[in-house]
Amino acid sequence: MRCFRYCLKDRAKVWFGSLRAGSLTAWDEVCQVLFNRFFSVVKIKEIRIQCSSFTEEDDEPFHEAWGRYRQLLEQIPPHMVTDEYKVRTFYDWFTTFTQASVDNARGGLITNKSAAEIFEIYETMALNSQHRSSTSRRGGKHRVSQDTEMTIQMARLTKQVEAMARNMGQ
């Protein structure tokens, strides 16, 4: 515990230095007091709500969704959410297609796996997704989003319909 102060910075370091010597004797006490001081219940509740309502965005590569979710989890003290909660919550908000991909990644329903196995599956899938994403984008000079493609198609269809209407009116 003597080295703990060197792991802290900013407000936490000042706060820890202001404690009466010997007031915290067990590591559990230090953790409890530190978390009570710097992690408000409201903030943690908000982050848990964000985690439990996390959604995979349309056409979002797996590695990007996993990265966003991991950033949320890093804001919560580790002892406040179980590993099972972390992996199940992430899984629950996948699209059906992604859920099927995760289930098939290790041959069977994810519900039959431990949290550690599921983390491993997610990490492997994220690495594969990142590799596919970087190799699939090399070919073209410009990448057009689906929304842009749809807008272009709608504009073409509108022009065709207008041309047909003019031809019928003549």
CSV table of C-alpha atoms in Angstrom, one decimal:
chain,number,residue,atom,x,y,z
A,1,MET,CA,0.0,0.0,0.0
A,2,ARG,CA,3.0,2.3,0.4
A,3,CYS,CA,3.4,2.5,-3.3
A,4,PHE,CA,-0.2,3.1,-4.0
A,5,ARG,CA,0.1,6.9,-3.8
A,6,TYR,CA,2.5,6.8,-6.8
A,7,CYS,CA,-0.2,5.3,-8.9
A,8,LEU,CA,-2.5,8.2,-8.4
A,9,LYS,CA,-2.5,11.6,-10.0
A,10,ASP,CA,-4.3,14.9,-9.8
A,11,ARG,CA,-7.2,15.2,-7.4
A,12,ALA,CA,-6.9,11.5,-6.2
A,13,LYS,CA,-3.2,12.0,-5.3
A,14,VAL,CA,-4.0,15.2,-3.3
A,15,TRP,CA,-6.9,13.5,-1.6
A,16,PHE,CA,-4.9,10.4,-0.7
A,17,GLY,CA,-2.1,12.6,0.7
A,18,SER,CA,-4.6,14.4,2.9
A,19,LEU,CA,-5.7,11.3,4.7
A,20,ARG,CA,-4.5,10.7,8.3
A,21,ALA,CA,-1.6,8.3,8.4
A,22,GLY,CA,-2.7,4.7,9.2
A,23,SER,CA,-6.4,5.5,8.7
A,24,LEU,CA,-6.6,2.9,5.9
A,25,THR,CA,-5.0,-0.4,6.8
A,26,ALA,CA,-6.6,-2.9,4.3
A,27,TRP,CA,-6.7,-2.8,0.6
A,28,ASP,CA,-10.4,-3.3,0.6
A,29,GLU,CA,-10.8,-0.2,2.7
A,30,VAL,CA,-8.7,1.8,0.3
A,31,CYS,CA,-10.7,0.7,-2.7
A,32,GLN,CA,-14.0,1.4,-1.0
A,33,VAL,CA,-13.1,4.9,0.2
A,34,LEU,CA,-11.5,5.7,-3.1
A,35,PHE,CA,-14.5,4.6,-5.2
A,36,ASN,CA,-16.9,6.3,-2.8
A,37,ARG,CA,-15.0,9.6,-3.2
A,38,PHE,CA,-14.4,9.6,-7.0
A,39,PHE,CA,-17.1,7.5,-8.5
A,40,SER,CA,-20.6,8.9,-7.9
A,41,VAL,CA,-23.5,6.5,-7.8
A,42,VAL,CA,-25.3,8.6,-10.4
A,43,LYS,CA,-22.4,8.6,-12.8
A,44,ILE,CA,-22.0,4.8,-12.5
A,45,LYS,CA,-25.7,4.3,-12.9
A,46,GLU,CA,-25.7,6.4,-16.1
A,47,ILE,CA,-22.8,4.4,-17.5
A,48,ARG,CA,-24.5,1.1,-16.6
A,49,ILE,CA,-27.6,2.4,-18.5
A,50,GLN,CA,-25.5,3.2,-21.5
A,51,CYS,CA,-24.0,-0.3,-21.4
A,52,SER,CA,-27.3,-2.0,-21.0
A,53,SER,CA,-28.8,0.0,-23.9
A,54,PHE,CA,-25.7,-0.3,-26.1
A,55,THR,CA,-26.6,-0.9,-29.8
A,56,GLU,CA,-24.5,-1.9,-32.7
A,57,GLU,CA,-24.8,0.8,-35.4
A,58,ASP,CA,-25.9,-0.1,-38.9
A,59,ASP,CA,-23.0,-1.4,-40.9
A,60,GLU,CA,-20.6,-0.9,-38.0
A,61,PRO,CA,-17.7,-3.2,-38.1
A,62,PHE,CA,-17.5,-5.6,-35.1
A,63,HIS,CA,-14.2,-4.2,-33.9
A,64,GLU,CA,-15.5,-0.7,-33.8
A,65,ALA,CA,-18.6,-1.7,-31.8
A,66,TRP,CA,-16.4,-3.8,-29.4
A,67,GLY,CA,-14.1,-0.8,-29.0
A,68,ARG,CA,-16.9,1.6,-28.2
A,69,TYR,CA,-18.3,-0.9,-25.6
A,70,ARG,CA,-15.0,-1.4,-24.0
A,71,GLN,CA,-14.6,2.4,-23.6
A,72,LEU,CA,-17.9,2.4,-21.7
A,73,LEU,CA,-16.7,-0.4,-19.4
A,74,GLU,CA,-13.5,1.3,-18.6
A,75,GLN,CA,-15.4,4.1,-16.9
A,76,ILE,CA,-16.9,1.7,-14.4
A,77,PRO,CA,-14.9,0.4,-11.4
A,78,PRO,CA,-14.2,-3.3,-12.1
A,79,HIS,CA,-15.9,-4.6,-8.9
A,80,MET,CA,-19.2,-2.9,-9.8
A,81,VAL,CA,-20.1,-5.1,-12.8
A,82,THR,CA,-19.5,-8.8,-13.3
A,83,ASP,CA,-17.8,-10.2,-16.4
A,84,GLU,CA,-21.0,-12.1,-17.2
A,85,TYR,CA,-22.9,-8.8,-17.2
A,86,LYS,CA,-20.3,-7.3,-19.5
A,87,VAL,CA,-20.4,-10.0,-22.1
A,88,ARG,CA,-24.1,-10.7,-22.0
A,89,THR,CA,-25.1,-7.0,-22.3
A,90,PHE,CA,-22.9,-6.6,-25.3
A,91,TYR,CA,-24.3,-9.7,-26.9
A,92,ASP,CA,-28.0,-8.8,-26.2
A,93,TRP,CA,-27.8,-5.6,-28.3
A,94,PHE,CA,-26.3,-7.2,-31.4
A,95,THR,CA,-28.2,-7.5,-34.6
A,96,THR,CA,-29.5,-11.0,-35.2
A,97,PHE,CA,-26.9,-11.5,-37.9
A,98,THR,CA,-24.0,-10.6,-35.5
A,99,GLN,CA,-25.5,-12.8,-32.7
A,100,ALA,CA,-25.5,-15.7,-35.2
A,101,SER,CA,-21.8,-14.9,-36.1
A,102,VAL,CA,-20.8,-14.9,-32.5
A,103,ASP,CA,-22.6,-18.1,-31.7
A,104,ASN,CA,-21.0,-19.8,-34.7
A,105,ALA,CA,-17.5,-18.5,-33.9
A,106,ARG,CA,-17.0,-21.2,-31.3
A,107,GLY,CA,-19.6,-23.7,-32.4
A,108,GLY,CA,-22.7,-23.3,-30.4
A,109,LEU,CA,-24.8,-20.8,-28.5
A,110,ILE,CA,-22.9,-18.3,-26.5
A,111,THR,CA,-25.1,-19.0,-23.5
A,112,ASN,CA,-23.2,-22.2,-23.0
A,113,LYS,CA,-19.8,-20.4,-22.7
A,114,SER,CA,-18.1,-18.8,-19.7
A,115,ALA,CA,-17.4,-15.1,-19.6
A,116,ALA,CA,-13.7,-15.7,-20.2
A,117,GLU,CA,-14.5,-17.8,-23.3
A,118,ILE,CA,-16.9,-15.1,-24.6
A,119,PHE,CA,-14.3,-12.3,-24.1
A,120,GLU,CA,-11.9,-14.5,-26.1
A,121,ILE,CA,-14.5,-14.9,-28.9
A,122,TYR,CA,-15.1,-11.1,-28.9
A,123,GLU,CA,-11.4,-10.3,-29.1
A,124,THR,CA,-10.8,-12.8,-31.9
A,125,MET,CA,-13.8,-11.5,-33.8
A,126,ALA,CA,-12.6,-7.9,-33.3
A,127,LEU,CA,-9.1,-8.8,-34.7
A,128,ASN,CA,-10.6,-10.6,-37.7
A,129,SER,CA,-13.0,-7.7,-38.3
A,130,GLN,CA,-10.2,-5.1,-38.1
A,131,HIS,CA,-8.1,-7.2,-40.5
A,132,ARG,CA,-11.0,-7.5,-43.0
A,133,SER,CA,-11.9,-3.9,-42.6
A,134,SER,CA,-8.4,-2.6,-43.4
A,135,THR,CA,-7.9,-5.0,-46.4
A,136,SER,CA,-11.3,-4.4,-47.9
A,137,ARG,CA,-10.8,-0.6,-48.0
A,138,ARG,CA,-7.5,-0.7,-49.8
A,139,GLY,CA,-8.9,-1.1,-53.3
A,140,GLY,CA,-10.9,2.1,-54.0
A,141,LYS,CA,-9.7,5.7,-53.9
A,142,HIS,CA,-12.9,6.9,-52.5
A,143,ARG,CA,-15.4,5.1,-50.3
A,144,VAL,CA,-19.0,6.0,-50.7
A,145,SER,CA,-21.3,5.5,-47.8
A,146,GLN,CA,-24.6,3.6,-48.2
A,147,ASP,CA,-26.6,6.8,-47.5
A,148,THR,CA,-24.8,8.6,-50.3
A,149,GLU,CA,-25.3,5.7,-52.7
A,150,MET,CA,-29.0,5.7,-51.8
A,151,THR,CA,-29.3,9.4,-52.3
A,152,ILE,CA,-27.7,9.1,-55.8
A,153,GLN,CA,-30.0,6.2,-56.7
A,154,MET,CA,-33.1,8.2,-55.6
A,155,ALA,CA,-31.9,11.2,-57.6
A,156,ARG,CA,-31.5,9.0,-60.7
A,157,LEU,CA,-35.0,7.4,-60.2
A,158,THR,CA,-36.5,10.8,-59.8
A,159,LYS,CA,-35.0,12.0,-63.0
A,160,GLN,CA,-36.2,8.9,-64.8
A,161,VAL,CA,-39.8,9.3,-63.5
A,162,GLU,CA,-39.8,13.0,-64.5
A,163,ALA,CA,-38.6,12.2,-68.0
A,164,MET,CA,-41.3,9.5,-68.3
A,165,ALA,CA,-43.9,12.0,-67.1
A,166,ARG,CA,-42.8,14.6,-69.7
A,167,ASN,CA,-42.8,11.9,-72.5
A,168,MET,CA,-46.3,10.8,-71.5
A,169,GLY,CA,-47.5,14.5,-71.5
A,170,GLN,CA,-46.4,15.1,-75.1
